[in-house]
Amino acid sequence: MSVFEMSRGTAGLVLTAAALAAPLAAGSAAHAVVTPTLQVAMTGSVLGVANTASVGCRQVAHATLKNPDGSPVSAGTVDFFSHLNGQAGNVVGSVPVNNGTAEISWLPDAPGTHVISAMYHDGGTDYQPVAGSITINAVNLGGACL
């Protein structure tokens, strides 16, 4: 059986090094992660109070991102998804955030209740990913876009 021995001077150096390293580790762990707000809106033909859209008519999904202090988020990406109630969803696309906004075109391809979702991420550790959605009722007007 072997016994590990350390001189008092060596022990002091080890403890000093550990004490100096602790604040550095604590400082990086204490990095605050920002949780922005995300609001999703839609513009396009026929949209109104009931959020109704025409099948086959161009709509634009808008994601607005703000920091907790109200300033616009300046970096990151928003991924947009479309999900028709009772059916599988699909990716609409990914758009970079520019001055707190990201927007993408979307065409409802079938009548029914669609949920358009937006998911924000910055690819780093500064911002917490957040998501939001809007529900759109698509109706078939025979290709008419009002």
CSV table of C-alpha atoms in Angstrom, one decimal:
chain,number,residue,atom,x,y,z
A,1,MET,CA,0.0,0.0,0.0
A,2,SER,CA,1.4,3.4,-1.0
A,3,VAL,CA,0.8,6.7,0.8
A,4,PHE,CA,0.7,9.9,-1.2
A,5,GLU,CA,2.7,12.7,0.5
A,6,MET,CA,2.7,16.3,-0.4
A,7,SER,CA,4.7,19.1,1.2
A,8,ARG,CA,3.0,22.0,2.8
A,9,GLY,CA,4.4,24.3,0.1
A,10,THR,CA,3.1,22.1,-2.7
A,11,ALA,CA,-0.3,21.9,-1.0
A,12,GLY,CA,-0.5,25.7,-0.8
A,13,LEU,CA,0.3,26.0,-4.5
A,14,VAL,CA,-2.4,23.5,-5.4
A,15,LEU,CA,-5.0,25.2,-3.2
A,16,THR,CA,-4.0,28.7,-4.5
A,17,ALA,CA,-4.4,27.5,-8.1
A,18,ALA,CA,-7.8,26.0,-7.4
A,19,ALA,CA,-9.0,29.2,-5.6
A,20,LEU,CA,-7.9,31.3,-8.6
A,21,ALA,CA,-9.6,28.9,-11.1
A,22,ALA,CA,-12.9,28.8,-9.2
A,23,PRO,CA,-14.0,32.4,-10.0
A,24,LEU,CA,-13.1,31.9,-13.7
A,25,ALA,CA,-15.3,28.8,-13.9
A,26,ALA,CA,-18.1,30.5,-11.9
A,27,GLY,CA,-17.9,33.6,-14.2
A,28,SER,CA,-18.5,31.6,-17.3
A,29,ALA,CA,-21.3,29.6,-15.7
A,30,ALA,CA,-22.9,32.8,-14.6
A,31,HIS,CA,-23.3,34.0,-18.2
A,32,ALA,CA,-26.9,35.3,-18.6
A,33,VAL,CA,-28.9,33.8,-21.4
A,34,VAL,CA,-31.4,36.2,-23.0
A,35,THR,CA,-34.9,35.0,-23.6
A,36,PRO,CA,-36.4,37.2,-26.4
A,37,THR,CA,-40.1,37.5,-27.1
A,38,LEU,CA,-41.4,36.2,-30.4
A,39,GLN,CA,-44.7,37.3,-32.1
A,40,VAL,CA,-46.0,35.7,-35.3
A,41,ALA,CA,-48.4,37.5,-37.7
A,42,MET,CA,-49.6,36.9,-41.2
A,43,THR,CA,-50.4,39.2,-44.1
A,44,GLY,CA,-51.9,38.4,-47.5
A,45,SER,CA,-55.1,38.1,-49.4
A,46,VAL,CA,-58.4,37.9,-47.5
A,47,LEU,CA,-56.8,37.8,-44.1
A,48,GLY,CA,-58.9,39.6,-41.6
A,49,VAL,CA,-60.1,39.2,-38.0
A,50,ALA,CA,-60.9,35.5,-38.6
A,51,ASN,CA,-57.4,34.8,-40.1
A,52,THR,CA,-58.9,33.4,-43.2
A,53,ALA,CA,-56.8,32.8,-46.3
A,54,SER,CA,-57.5,31.6,-49.9
A,55,VAL,CA,-56.0,28.2,-51.0
A,56,GLY,CA,-53.2,28.9,-53.5
A,57,CYS,CA,-52.9,32.6,-52.6
A,58,ARG,CA,-49.6,34.0,-51.3
A,59,GLN,CA,-49.4,34.9,-47.6
A,60,VAL,CA,-46.4,36.3,-45.7
A,61,ALA,CA,-45.6,35.0,-42.2
A,62,HIS,CA,-43.9,37.6,-40.1
A,63,ALA,CA,-41.9,36.9,-36.9
A,64,THR,CA,-41.0,39.8,-34.7
A,65,LEU,CA,-38.3,39.3,-32.0
A,66,LYS,CA,-37.5,41.7,-29.2
A,67,ASN,CA,-35.1,41.6,-26.3
A,68,PRO,CA,-36.4,41.9,-22.8
A,69,ASP,CA,-35.6,45.7,-22.9
A,70,GLY,CA,-37.8,46.1,-26.0
A,71,SER,CA,-34.9,46.5,-28.5
A,72,PRO,CA,-35.0,44.4,-31.7
A,73,VAL,CA,-33.0,41.1,-31.8
A,74,SER,CA,-30.2,41.6,-34.2
A,75,ALA,CA,-29.0,38.1,-35.0
A,76,GLY,CA,-30.1,34.5,-35.4
A,77,THR,CA,-32.5,32.6,-37.6
A,78,VAL,CA,-36.2,31.8,-37.7
A,79,ASP,CA,-37.4,28.4,-39.0
A,80,PHE,CA,-41.0,28.5,-40.2
A,81,PHE,CA,-43.2,25.4,-40.3
A,82,SER,CA,-46.7,24.7,-41.6
A,83,HIS,CA,-49.0,22.0,-40.1
A,84,LEU,CA,-52.5,21.2,-41.4
A,85,ASN,CA,-54.7,19.9,-38.7
A,86,GLY,CA,-54.8,16.1,-38.9
A,87,GLN,CA,-51.9,15.8,-41.4
A,88,ALA,CA,-48.2,15.9,-41.2
A,89,GLY,CA,-46.4,19.3,-41.3
A,90,ASN,CA,-43.7,20.6,-43.5
A,91,VAL,CA,-40.8,23.1,-43.3
A,92,VAL,CA,-41.7,26.4,-45.0
A,93,GLY,CA,-38.1,27.7,-44.8
A,94,SER,CA,-35.4,29.4,-42.7
A,95,VAL,CA,-34.8,33.1,-42.7
A,96,PRO,CA,-32.1,35.2,-41.0
A,97,VAL,CA,-33.3,37.8,-38.5
A,98,ASN,CA,-32.9,41.4,-39.7
A,99,ASN,CA,-33.5,44.2,-37.2
A,100,GLY,CA,-35.9,42.1,-35.1
A,101,THR,CA,-37.9,40.6,-38.0
A,102,ALA,CA,-37.9,37.6,-40.2
A,103,GLU,CA,-40.5,36.9,-42.9
A,104,ILE,CA,-41.3,34.3,-45.5
A,105,SER,CA,-43.9,33.6,-48.2
A,106,TRP,CA,-46.4,30.8,-47.7
A,107,LEU,CA,-49.1,29.3,-49.9
A,108,PRO,CA,-51.9,27.3,-48.3
A,109,ASP,CA,-52.2,24.2,-50.5
A,110,ALA,CA,-55.3,22.8,-49.0
A,111,PRO,CA,-58.4,24.0,-47.2
A,112,GLY,CA,-58.5,23.6,-43.4
A,113,THR,CA,-56.9,24.9,-40.3
A,114,HIS,CA,-53.2,25.5,-40.7
A,115,VAL,CA,-50.8,26.3,-37.8
A,116,ILE,CA,-47.9,28.3,-38.9
A,117,SER,CA,-45.0,28.1,-36.4
A,118,ALA,CA,-41.9,30.1,-36.1
A,119,MET,CA,-38.9,28.9,-34.1
A,120,TYR,CA,-36.0,31.3,-33.3
A,121,HIS,CA,-32.4,30.2,-32.5
A,122,ASP,CA,-29.1,32.2,-32.6
A,123,GLY,CA,-26.7,29.2,-33.0
A,124,GLY,CA,-24.9,30.3,-29.9
A,125,THR,CA,-25.3,30.5,-26.2
A,126,ASP,CA,-26.5,34.1,-25.9
A,127,TYR,CA,-30.2,33.6,-26.7
A,128,GLN,CA,-32.7,31.0,-25.5
A,129,PRO,CA,-34.6,29.4,-28.4
A,130,VAL,CA,-38.2,30.5,-28.5
A,131,ALA,CA,-41.2,29.6,-30.6
A,132,GLY,CA,-44.6,31.1,-31.5
A,133,SER,CA,-47.5,30.3,-33.9
A,134,ILE,CA,-50.6,31.6,-35.6
A,135,THR,CA,-53.6,29.7,-36.8
A,136,ILE,CA,-54.9,30.3,-40.4
A,137,ASN,CA,-58.1,29.0,-41.8
A,138,ALA,CA,-57.7,28.3,-45.5
A,139,VAL,CA,-60.8,28.2,-47.7
A,140,ASN,CA,-61.0,27.2,-51.4
A,141,LEU,CA,-62.3,30.1,-53.5
A,142,GLY,CA,-61.6,28.4,-56.7
A,143,GLY,CA,-58.2,30.1,-57.1
A,144,ALA,CA,-59.5,33.6,-56.5
A,145,CYS,CA,-57.1,35.7,-54.5
A,146,LEU,CA,-58.9,38.8,-53.0
